[in-house]
């Protein structure tokens, strides 16, 4: 296997890359407009296949925006301003960190992207440096390019007619680093991404938080086409996604081998409108479609019967591939002949269909329903995909899912989709600029982690965890500004949230604000640090929006000295005989019993002190 | 022969020494290794110390020739030859015939991704191939009559367009679309309205604020709207067809005498001033918003009046305007001046003697307002009354740009200064409205 990785990192610039809008995530988007993008034709009459695919969907794009975060540049109503100097500086710094070779003149290009995520229909992007290497545990991984580009609009959702986008993220500076393909294990790829992320963060000039770093992968197996997987947002999903995609590719290879074994050298397909066959069908889905005026179109593929539902590995089927294409075309999916029974298509209907299609024995059938143009358009794509089944893995762009799988997005874009952005003059990178920035090249991240260990007396593991987390800056601030020990703060900010995400709580549910509130609440004695996991769990499960509410929810109230004394007295009274027999050794079981009563309402250390004092007093009284 | 588009001085010499030109695949040695790429053009005013290579990834990078360690030509570049576009759908015989007259800019274009150059689509086949829906709207007859940036358009260009429209009418065309750069589109629209008075068919000017090589271009919707209106509208006359909002949806049709470019870059830069747009077109149909538009007529006899007097100035008054400015204009042979005055139609009263002298010597002096909205009224203040007595013609709510085009047309199509003055006061083509509604 071969995995190329591209890391996209948002920069923490004050303004966007081609205008002076601040970087703000807008909560409300009061304004909107609607557009359609058209594929542009290149020389030789060539139109990009990905562009045609998007256009054929016939959907418009609706852009919502707020003047606090966007202006006419994002709306494509004004030409781009000059390229942001701060972003250029940061990308030059990053290039130097990776020993990448700076170009002498930066040329901004337009990369055609017509899925709607750029109002202009292209992404502005420029090569900053070429070559270089990243050191990963002593091994060098080659760097191909360092580019500076604008981030895309944030997708809000879609329906049958439109896709909806927010403009706040459009135009934020991104540095993209492409690494040489790695021929190792998925874990090695993940490690390379991790090390690259640490190097980027060491500049102190990149954005932090979910969605500010994204990974794209180019994955291929021996002899197969390259599949581009976009948008892996979480690092710990990388290996999982790679394993899934490799399994899929090997599985598709097996299916291809089976097709060849049947003596098929070319997949022959026929497409027909078969709506009339399903007017009173047994399949509820089909009847509903036909009744609402939709068309049912069938694609038959000679000799493929049994191979659409064949599952060389769990969840890897040709039928699923076809359904994904239909879904990418905003249809519900497909019904194919290997699952007719399960989908409520009767034997008689299947026979009628076979007759109507005039297909030979052993044919597979795929049904797709939708309005006329969409159903036919999708059927044409399904024919293409069935034809590709012999070749194993088609070149596609796929999206990574949150579950660590990949799903079809569109055909892979052709190479001819870049031309100069004539609205932005080229930028000469002067030797003086390089020298000036040379002084800003950051200390290697390893040293920064060591500094954490020393300055805050953290264990090496915790120090690295803090460095890798979103909250390194917050940690430093709280370590200075509260009386808690740094290791307690680190545990609260990093260790407990990680433990909770392993329990299945969504990472994004426990934000920085909540964690900071928690640290202060503990610092000020409003809650005990033992209650931290419970409090965060309540917030993470959505039962409370902040720590204060979570404490109310858990009925946690700080215990006063007097009440703690009463509880200890009660426990001591109940265990009088044990104390008499065990003496000092009674402390541990008693402590356990008291903590059961007071956990989360008072610091464990205080309980220990109070109990010990009480026992000592008792001893004295007796003596 | 190698092509050195945009290269000059040192970088040109460098390329020539290596016998490599634009479009050639080359290998260059740098301080850090060898790079392959295609030599692409540079802009004319760029420095002569860099060459630009397109890398196999499609990116362009600039490399300093001072740091290059040699350049080897690997293979010669293919000339950007246009293969025939995909077969265009052919329009039905019963569709209306619409002429598309190109005057500059590009209606539709194809990008040469190899060098980044943008090539205009010229033939009807190319247009149908790029905008297939046009073939369902009309049988189009495209023609480039000249190719001029709109800021370089002159009155003689207006004459040429007017003549060409009149020939097309004589040839039985159902409608005319004129594509034009946006900068002076308002002036041309006004000029053509006067030159083409009584034209029996729709004459629709259209343009794009985003060039047609971009996926987000507004050109397609504007052009399809313009061709639809030219082919099917029940009315005749000269209109500007441009986006009605920032959305791709409706195209507004503005009266040629009441339209102005009010924004430097937005899609809906063109606005009707003082009136509503004449009509709004969308794929759903055409809604007419102004009453009394002239009706489309069949096979009517029509001749244009295409002559313009170029010696007319549009002078925006400003505080501290030198008194000699008017005099210099008069001495330079200027026959008419449209003053864009302040407020209700004023200039510094020190100018009044010069204005009086200019008018007395047979010059045409008119007053529009720099306020854009509203109407001049020169009876409210003393200065206004003094200007009137000096011979200034108040132009009511006529737009200053329209007034300039009209004065040019009037001076070329009247027999005396008195006639010219009275034509300026009259509303010939809706350029003056009687009621101010906003």
Short mmCIF file of C-alpha atoms in Angstrom, two decimals, chain A residues 7-454:
data_model
loop_
_atom_site.label_atom_id
_atom_site.label_comp_id
_atom_site.label_asym_id
_atom_site.label_seq_id
_atom_site.Cartn_x
_atom_site.Cartn_y
_atom_site.Cartn_z
CA UNK A 7 -2.31 18.19 6.13
CA UNK A 8 -4.38 21.37 6.05
CA UNK A 9 -3.74 23.65 8.98
CA UNK A 10 -5.60 26.92 9.60
CA UNK A 11 -3.34 29.79 10.52
CA UNK A 12 -4.05 32.07 13.45
CA UNK A 13 -3.85 35.27 11.42
CA UNK A 14 -5.83 38.31 12.50
CA UNK A 15 -7.44 38.70 9.09
CA UNK A 16 -8.43 36.46 6.22
CA UNK A 17 -6.08 35.63 3.35
CA UNK A 18 -7.51 37.94 0.68
CA UNK A 19 -9.57 40.48 2.62
CA UNK A 20 -9.61 42.23 5.98
CA UNK A 21 -12.41 40.24 7.56
CA UNK A 22 -11.67 39.00 11.07
CA UNK A 23 -11.67 35.27 11.78
CA UNK A 24 -14.94 34.74 13.64
CA UNK A 25 -17.35 31.84 13.74
CA UNK A 26 -20.74 33.49 13.29
CA UNK A 27 -23.58 32.17 15.40
CA UNK A 28 -26.18 33.88 13.26
CA UNK A 29 -26.20 34.25 9.47
CA UNK A 30 -28.87 36.81 8.67
CA UNK A 31 -28.05 37.43 5.00
CA UNK A 32 -28.16 35.07 2.05
CA UNK A 33 -27.85 34.79 -1.71
CA UNK A 34 -28.11 31.98 -4.23
CA UNK A 35 -25.78 31.01 -7.06
CA UNK A 36 -25.09 28.37 -9.66
CA UNK A 37 -21.58 27.41 -10.69
CA UNK A 38 -20.78 26.20 -14.19
CA UNK A 39 -17.86 24.06 -15.25
CA UNK A 40 -15.49 26.06 -17.41
CA UNK A 41 -14.06 24.48 -20.45
CA UNK A 42 -10.35 24.12 -20.87
CA UNK A 43 -8.31 23.89 -24.00
CA UNK A 44 -9.14 20.88 -26.19
CA UNK A 45 -12.76 21.10 -25.16
CA UNK A 46 -11.86 19.23 -22.01
CA UNK A 47 -14.11 19.74 -19.01
CA UNK A 48 -13.10 18.43 -15.66
CA UNK A 49 -15.07 15.22 -14.84
CA UNK A 50 -15.50 16.25 -11.22
CA UNK A 51 -16.82 19.63 -12.32
CA UNK A 52 -19.31 18.08 -14.72
CA UNK A 53 -20.49 15.69 -12.02
CA UNK A 54 -21.25 18.56 -9.67
CA UNK A 55 -22.97 20.63 -12.37
CA UNK A 56 -25.07 17.68 -13.53
CA UNK A 57 -26.64 17.53 -10.08
CA UNK A 58 -28.40 20.73 -11.08
CA UNK A 59 -28.41 22.12 -7.58
CA UNK A 60 -27.95 25.72 -6.62
CA UNK A 61 -25.80 26.93 -3.77
CA UNK A 62 -27.25 29.09 -1.04
CA UNK A 63 -24.71 31.15 0.89
CA UNK A 64 -25.54 32.57 4.30
CA UNK A 65 -23.41 35.23 5.87
CA UNK A 66 -22.93 37.80 8.55
CA UNK A 67 -21.08 41.09 7.96
CA UNK A 68 -19.15 40.49 11.21
CA UNK A 69 -17.22 37.68 9.48
CA UNK A 70 -17.54 38.17 5.72
CA UNK A 71 -17.57 40.91 3.11
CA UNK A 72 -18.07 41.18 -0.64
CA UNK A 73 -14.80 39.34 -1.31
CA UNK A 74 -16.22 36.12 0.15
CA UNK A 75 -19.46 36.77 -1.72
CA UNK A 76 -17.41 36.87 -4.95
CA UNK A 77 -18.79 40.37 -5.44
CA UNK A 78 -15.39 42.04 -5.12
CA UNK A 79 -11.94 41.01 -6.36
CA UNK A 80 -9.50 39.66 -3.76
CA UNK A 81 -7.35 42.20 -1.94
CA UNK A 82 -3.61 41.75 -1.54
CA UNK A 83 -2.45 38.49 -0.01
CA UNK A 84 -2.20 38.68 3.79
CA UNK A 85 1.42 39.36 4.77
CA UNK A 86 1.10 37.69 8.16
CA UNK A 87 -0.05 34.48 6.46
CA UNK A 88 2.85 34.62 4.01
CA UNK A 89 5.28 35.05 6.92
CA UNK A 90 3.81 32.13 8.82
CA UNK A 91 3.92 29.84 5.80
CA UNK A 92 7.53 30.82 5.14
CA UNK A 93 8.32 29.97 8.77
CA UNK A 94 6.63 26.60 8.44
CA UNK A 95 8.54 25.93 5.22
CA UNK A 96 11.80 26.68 6.99
CA UNK A 97 10.85 24.40 9.85
CA UNK A 98 10.44 21.58 7.32
CA UNK A 99 13.66 22.48 5.47
CA UNK A 100 11.50 23.15 2.41
CA UNK A 101 12.92 25.36 -0.34
CA UNK A 102 11.17 28.70 -0.77
CA UNK A 103 10.20 29.80 -4.26
CA UNK A 104 11.51 33.19 -5.34
CA UNK A 105 8.15 34.45 -6.50
CA UNK A 106 4.77 33.35 -5.16
CA UNK A 107 2.10 32.93 -7.86
CA UNK A 108 -1.50 32.59 -6.72
CA UNK A 109 -3.50 30.05 -8.74
CA UNK A 110 -7.19 29.30 -9.14
CA UNK A 111 -7.94 25.65 -8.52
CA UNK A 112 -11.35 24.82 -9.96
CA UNK A 113 -13.68 23.50 -7.23
CA UNK A 114 -17.32 23.57 -8.14
CA UNK A 115 -18.97 21.68 -5.32
CA UNK A 116 -20.12 25.10 -4.13
CA UNK A 117 -17.74 25.38 -1.21
CA UNK A 118 -16.07 28.36 -2.91
CA UNK A 119 -18.34 31.14 -4.13
CA UNK A 120 -15.92 31.85 -6.97
CA UNK A 121 -15.88 28.25 -8.18
CA UNK A 122 -12.19 28.03 -7.48
CA UNK A 123 -9.88 27.95 -4.49
CA UNK A 124 -7.02 30.43 -4.42
CA UNK A 125 -3.80 28.60 -3.67
CA UNK A 126 -0.06 29.22 -4.05
CA UNK A 127 3.10 27.18 -3.70
CA UNK A 128 5.37 28.66 -1.04
CA UNK A 129 8.11 26.03 -0.99
CA UNK A 130 9.14 22.77 -2.57
CA UNK A 131 10.80 19.68 -1.09
CA UNK A 132 12.06 19.26 2.46
CA UNK A 133 11.65 16.66 5.14
CA UNK A 134 9.91 15.92 8.39
CA UNK A 135 11.67 13.95 11.07
CA UNK A 136 9.46 11.24 12.61
CA UNK A 137 11.21 9.38 15.44
CA UNK A 138 14.52 9.59 13.68
CA UNK A 139 13.18 8.70 10.25
CA UNK A 140 12.80 11.27 7.51
CA UNK A 141 9.55 11.60 5.61
CA UNK A 142 9.88 13.69 2.44
CA UNK A 143 7.88 16.89 2.04
CA UNK A 144 6.58 17.56 -1.48
CA UNK A 145 5.12 21.05 -1.23
CA UNK A 146 4.10 23.72 1.21
CA UNK A 147 1.20 25.74 -0.15
CA UNK A 148 -0.79 28.64 1.24
CA UNK A 149 -4.47 28.67 0.35
CA UNK A 150 -7.88 29.91 1.37
CA UNK A 151 -10.22 27.72 3.37
CA UNK A 152 -13.60 26.79 1.92
CA UNK A 153 -17.08 27.78 3.06
CA UNK A 154 -18.59 25.75 5.87
CA UNK A 155 -21.36 23.41 4.68
CA UNK A 156 -24.56 23.74 6.67
CA UNK A 157 -26.67 21.12 4.92
CA UNK A 158 -28.38 20.24 1.69
CA UNK A 159 -31.71 19.33 0.24
CA UNK A 160 -32.80 18.12 -3.18
CA UNK A 161 -32.48 21.60 -4.70
CA UNK A 162 -29.67 23.35 -2.90
CA UNK A 163 -26.61 23.08 -0.78
CA UNK A 164 -26.31 25.55 2.08
CA UNK A 165 -23.04 27.13 3.13
CA UNK A 166 -21.85 29.63 5.73
CA UNK A 167 -19.27 32.14 4.52
CA UNK A 168 -17.51 32.76 7.86
CA UNK A 169 -14.77 30.18 7.26
CA UNK A 170 -14.31 31.00 3.57
CA UNK A 171 -11.02 32.79 3.02
CA UNK A 172 -9.31 31.81 6.28
CA UNK A 173 -5.62 31.10 5.65
CA UNK A 174 -4.65 27.45 5.42
CA UNK A 175 -1.23 25.95 5.01
CA UNK A 176 -1.27 22.67 3.14
CA UNK A 177 1.69 20.33 3.50
CA UNK A 178 1.89 17.33 1.19
CA UNK A 179 4.15 14.54 2.34
CA UNK A 180 5.75 11.93 0.11
CA UNK A 181 3.73 8.72 -0.05
CA UNK A 182 4.46 6.52 2.97
CA UNK A 183 4.86 2.82 2.36
CA UNK A 184 4.43 1.63 5.92
CA UNK A 185 1.68 0.74 8.32
CA UNK A 186 -1.41 2.90 8.85
CA UNK A 187 0.01 3.68 12.31
CA UNK A 188 3.15 5.08 10.72
CA UNK A 189 1.03 7.41 8.60
CA UNK A 190 -0.85 8.52 11.69
CA UNK A 191 2.42 9.13 13.49
CA UNK A 192 3.74 11.25 10.61
CA UNK A 193 0.59 13.37 10.78
CA UNK A 194 0.95 13.70 14.55
CA UNK A 195 4.57 14.84 14.28
CA UNK A 196 3.70 17.28 11.52
CA UNK A 197 0.90 18.71 13.66
CA UNK A 198 3.32 19.17 16.58
CA UNK A 199 5.82 20.93 14.34
CA UNK A 200 3.09 23.27 13.07
CA UNK A 201 1.90 24.07 16.59
CA UNK A 202 5.44 24.84 17.69
CA UNK A 203 5.24 28.05 15.66
CA UNK A 204 2.52 29.34 17.97
CA UNK A 205 1.00 30.86 14.83
CA UNK A 206 -1.55 28.21 13.88
CA UNK A 207 -5.22 28.01 14.86
CA UNK A 208 -6.33 25.53 17.54
CA UNK A 209 -9.59 23.73 18.06
CA UNK A 210 -11.73 21.17 16.29
CA UNK A 211 -11.75 21.58 12.52
CA UNK A 212 -8.65 23.78 12.39
CA UNK A 213 -6.51 20.89 11.14
CA UNK A 214 -7.75 18.43 8.51
CA UNK A 215 -6.07 15.57 6.77
CA UNK A 216 -6.61 14.39 3.20
CA UNK A 217 -5.25 11.03 2.12
CA UNK A 218 -4.28 9.55 -1.22
CA UNK A 219 -4.54 5.82 -0.84
CA UNK A 220 -3.71 3.10 -3.33
CA UNK A 221 -2.91 -0.59 -3.29
CA UNK A 222 -0.62 -2.32 -5.75
CA UNK A 223 -1.95 -1.90 -9.24
CA UNK A 224 -5.02 0.08 -8.18
CA UNK A 225 -6.01 3.66 -8.90
CA UNK A 226 -5.37 6.35 -6.35
CA UNK A 227 -8.36 7.19 -4.18
CA UNK A 228 -8.46 10.59 -2.55
CA UNK A 229 -10.04 10.61 0.91
CA UNK A 230 -10.97 14.06 2.12
CA UNK A 231 -11.53 15.62 5.49
CA UNK A 232 -10.22 13.40 8.28
CA UNK A 233 -10.69 15.83 11.16
CA UNK A 234 -9.45 13.74 14.03
CA UNK A 235 -5.96 12.38 14.09
CA UNK A 236 -6.96 9.25 15.95
CA UNK A 237 -9.25 8.32 13.05
CA UNK A 238 -6.47 8.33 10.45
CA UNK A 239 -5.30 4.75 10.90
CA UNK A 240 -8.89 3.52 11.07
CA UNK A 241 -9.81 5.30 7.83
CA UNK A 242 -6.71 3.93 6.10
CA UNK A 243 -7.49 0.39 7.23
CA UNK A 244 -11.09 0.72 6.04
CA UNK A 245 -10.08 2.12 2.67
CA UNK A 246 -7.40 -0.50 2.13
CA UNK A 247 -9.90 -3.22 3.00
CA UNK A 248 -12.33 -1.72 0.53
CA UNK A 249 -9.71 -1.58 -2.19
CA UNK A 250 -8.55 -5.16 -1.64
CA UNK A 251 -12.20 -6.25 -1.50
CA UNK A 252 -12.97 -4.55 -4.80
CA UNK A 253 -9.93 -6.35 -6.23
CA UNK A 254 -11.40 -9.66 -5.13
CA UNK A 255 -14.74 -8.81 -6.70
CA UNK A 256 -12.92 -7.90 -9.93
CA UNK A 257 -11.10 -11.23 -9.86
CA UNK A 258 -14.43 -13.04 -9.47
CA UNK A 259 -15.88 -11.17 -12.44
CA UNK A 260 -12.87 -12.17 -14.53
CA UNK A 261 -13.25 -15.76 -13.37
CA UNK A 262 -16.68 -15.75 -14.98
CA UNK A 263 -14.98 -15.07 -18.28
CA UNK A 264 -16.27 -11.49 -18.51
CA UNK A 265 -13.90 -9.16 -20.34
CA UNK A 266 -16.23 -6.20 -20.55
CA UNK A 267 -19.27 -5.44 -18.42
CA UNK A 268 -22.22 -4.97 -20.78
CA UNK A 269 -24.91 -2.70 -19.38
CA UNK A 270 -28.37 -1.70 -20.56
CA UNK A 271 -30.46 1.11 -19.09
CA UNK A 272 -34.25 1.35 -19.40
CA UNK A 273 -37.07 3.26 -17.78
CA UNK A 274 -39.18 0.58 -16.07
CA UNK A 275 -41.58 2.80 -14.14
CA UNK A 276 -44.64 1.04 -15.58
CA UNK A 277 -43.57 -2.29 -14.10
CA UNK A 278 -43.77 -0.90 -10.60
CA UNK A 279 -47.09 0.92 -10.60
CA UNK A 280 -48.57 -1.62 -8.21
CA UNK A 281 -45.36 -3.05 -6.88
CA UNK A 282 -44.86 -5.01 -3.70
CA UNK A 283 -41.92 -2.86 -2.70
CA UNK A 284 -43.21 0.02 -0.59
CA UNK A 285 -40.30 2.27 -1.48
CA UNK A 286 -40.83 1.87 -5.22
CA UNK A 287 -44.60 2.33 -5.03
CA UNK A 288 -44.14 5.52 -3.08
CA UNK A 289 -41.70 6.84 -5.69
CA UNK A 290 -43.94 5.97 -8.62
CA UNK A 291 -47.02 7.45 -6.93
CA UNK A 292 -45.20 10.74 -6.35
CA UNK A 293 -44.48 10.95 -10.07
CA UNK A 294 -40.89 9.77 -9.98
CA UNK A 295 -39.35 7.46 -12.57
CA UNK A 296 -37.79 4.08 -11.89
CA UNK A 297 -34.79 3.38 -14.08
CA UNK A 298 -33.07 0.00 -14.29
CA UNK A 299 -29.48 -0.71 -15.20
CA UNK A 300 -28.72 -4.33 -16.03
CA UNK A 301 -25.20 -5.75 -16.06
CA UNK A 302 -24.63 -9.03 -17.87
CA UNK A 303 -23.05 -11.82 -15.87
CA UNK A 304 -22.88 -9.95 -12.57
CA UNK A 305 -25.75 -11.73 -10.79
CA UNK A 306 -24.72 -12.53 -7.25
CA UNK A 307 -21.74 -10.18 -7.29
CA UNK A 308 -23.52 -7.02 -6.18
CA UNK A 309 -24.32 -8.48 -2.78
CA UNK A 310 -21.11 -10.48 -2.50
CA UNK A 311 -19.17 -9.37 0.54
CA UNK A 312 -15.48 -10.31 0.38
CA UNK A 313 -15.05 -8.37 3.64
CA UNK A 314 -17.67 -7.15 6.03
CA UNK A 315 -19.44 -4.11 4.64
CA UNK A 316 -17.58 -4.13 1.31
CA UNK A 317 -20.00 -4.78 -1.54
CA UNK A 318 -20.38 -3.54 -5.10
CA UNK A 319 -24.04 -2.85 -4.30
CA UNK A 320 -22.98 -0.45 -1.52
CA UNK A 321 -20.68 1.38 -3.93
CA UNK A 322 -23.61 1.90 -6.29
CA UNK A 323 -25.87 3.11 -3.48
CA UNK A 324 -23.23 5.65 -2.44
CA UNK A 325 -23.15 7.06 -5.96
CA UNK A 326 -26.93 7.45 -5.92
CA UNK A 327 -26.75 9.15 -2.53
CA UNK A 328 -24.01 11.50 -3.70
CA UNK A 329 -26.51 12.46 -6.39
CA UNK A 330 -29.05 13.18 -3.64
CA UNK A 331 -31.19 10.10 -4.29
CA UNK A 332 -32.13 7.64 -1.58
CA UNK A 333 -29.96 4.79 -2.84
CA UNK A 334 -30.48 1.78 -5.10
CA UNK A 335 -32.23 -1.58 -4.97
CA UNK A 336 -30.26 -4.34 -6.67
CA UNK A 337 -31.19 -7.88 -7.67
CA UNK A 338 -29.11 -9.57 -4.95
CA UNK A 339 -31.36 -7.99 -2.34
CA UNK A 340 -34.69 -7.95 -4.18
CA UNK A 341 -36.25 -10.29 -1.63
CA UNK A 342 -35.16 -8.22 1.31
CA UNK A 343 -36.32 -4.99 -0.35
CA UNK A 344 -39.79 -6.33 -1.10
CA UNK A 345 -39.41 -6.91 -4.82
CA UNK A 346 -41.37 -10.10 -5.57
CA UNK A 347 -40.20 -13.02 -7.68
CA UNK A 348 -42.83 -12.22 -10.31
CA UNK A 349 -41.67 -8.63 -10.52
CA UNK A 350 -38.08 -9.76 -10.87
CA UNK A 351 -39.07 -12.03 -13.75
CA UNK A 352 -41.05 -9.24 -15.42
CA UNK A 353 -38.05 -6.98 -15.05
CA UNK A 354 -35.73 -9.54 -16.58
CA UNK A 355 -38.09 -9.86 -19.53
CA UNK A 356 -38.48 -6.11 -19.95
CA UNK A 357 -34.74 -5.53 -19.84
CA UNK A 358 -34.16 -8.35 -22.35
CA UNK A 359 -31.02 -9.15 -20.45
CA UNK A 360 -29.22 -12.47 -20.70
CA UNK A 361 -29.04 -15.11 -17.99
CA UNK A 362 -26.98 -14.26 -14.99
CA UNK A 363 -27.58 -10.51 -15.29
CA UNK A 364 -27.67 -8.25 -12.27
CA UNK A 365 -30.23 -5.44 -12.05
CA UNK A 366 -29.98 -2.14 -10.28
CA UNK A 367 -33.05 0.05 -9.74
CA UNK A 368 -32.86 3.73 -9.03
CA UNK A 369 -35.81 6.06 -8.51
CA UNK A 370 -36.03 9.82 -8.73
CA UNK A 371 -37.25 12.62 -10.94
CA UNK A 372 -36.64 11.92 -14.60
CA UNK A 373 -33.38 13.77 -15.16
CA UNK A 374 -31.86 12.76 -11.85
CA UNK A 375 -32.81 9.08 -12.21
CA UNK A 376 -31.40 8.93 -15.73
CA UNK A 377 -28.32 10.92 -14.83
CA UNK A 378 -27.61 8.62 -11.91
CA UNK A 379 -28.25 5.52 -14.04
CA UNK A 380 -25.58 6.73 -16.46
CA UNK A 381 -23.12 7.06 -13.56
CA UNK A 382 -24.07 3.57 -12.33
CA UNK A 383 -23.33 2.16 -15.80
CA UNK A 384 -19.92 3.76 -15.68
CA UNK A 385 -19.28 2.37 -12.20
CA UNK A 386 -20.38 -1.16 -13.16
CA UNK A 387 -18.02 -0.96 -16.14
CA UNK A 388 -15.20 -0.05 -13.76
CA UNK A 389 -15.85 -3.09 -11.57
CA UNK A 390 -13.53 -5.19 -13.74
CA UNK A 391 -10.66 -2.82 -12.99
CA UNK A 392 -11.13 -3.13 -9.23
CA UNK A 393 -10.62 0.33 -7.74
CA UNK A 394 -11.80 3.37 -9.71
CA UNK A 395 -10.14 6.75 -9.17
CA UNK A 396 -12.52 8.61 -6.89
CA UNK A 397 -12.72 11.33 -4.34
CA UNK A 398 -14.22 9.97 -1.14
CA UNK A 399 -15.09 11.58 2.17
CA UNK A 400 -14.01 10.26 5.55
CA UNK A 401 -16.94 9.63 7.88
CA UNK A 402 -16.98 10.13 11.64
CA UNK A 403 -17.05 6.36 12.04
CA UNK A 404 -13.71 6.05 10.28
CA UNK A 405 -15.09 4.77 6.97
CA UNK A 406 -15.08 6.43 3.57
CA UNK A 407 -17.95 7.22 1.25
CA UNK A 408 -18.19 8.25 -2.39
CA UNK A 409 -18.17 11.98 -3.17
CA UNK A 410 -17.34 12.41 -6.87
CA UNK A 411 -15.00 11.25 -9.63
CA UNK A 412 -11.40 12.26 -9.10
CA UNK A 413 -10.68 15.64 -10.63
CA UNK A 414 -8.52 15.74 -13.71
CA UNK A 415 -5.14 17.42 -13.62
CA UNK A 416 -6.07 20.34 -15.84
CA UNK A 417 -7.91 22.45 -13.33
CA UNK A 418 -5.51 25.19 -12.40
CA UNK A 419 -4.88 28.60 -13.91
CA UNK A 420 -3.43 31.84 -12.64
CA UNK A 421 -5.36 34.16 -10.33
CA UNK A 422 -4.88 37.28 -12.40
CA UNK A 423 -6.44 39.53 -9.74
CA UNK A 424 -3.53 39.02 -7.32
CA UNK A 425 -0.06 40.14 -8.38
CA UNK A 426 2.82 37.76 -7.77
CA UNK A 427 4.85 38.31 -4.61
CA UNK A 428 8.64 38.36 -4.69
CA UNK A 429 10.10 36.60 -1.65
CA UNK A 430 13.14 38.72 -0.99
CA UNK A 431 16.26 37.23 0.60
CA UNK A 432 15.90 39.87 3.30
CA UNK A 433 12.43 38.61 4.21
CA UNK A 434 13.75 35.08 4.55
CA UNK A 435 16.55 36.30 6.83
CA UNK A 436 14.25 38.39 8.97
CA UNK A 437 11.96 35.41 9.53
CA UNK A 438 14.85 33.14 10.24
CA UNK A 439 15.04 34.65 13.72
CA UNK A 440 11.43 33.62 14.33
CA UNK A 441 11.96 29.94 13.59
CA UNK A 442 10.49 28.34 16.71
CA UNK A 443 12.18 26.05 19.19
CA UNK A 444 11.56 22.42 18.28
CA UNK A 445 8.44 21.05 19.91
CA UNK A 446 10.43 18.41 21.83
CA UNK A 447 12.16 21.18 23.76
CA UNK A 448 8.87 22.84 24.51
CA UNK A 449 7.56 19.57 25.99
CA UNK A 450 10.71 19.28 28.13
CA UNK A 451 10.11 22.82 29.30
CA UNK A 452 6.64 21.80 30.47
CA UNK A 453 8.13 18.85 32.35
CA UNK A 454 10.64 21.04 34.12
#
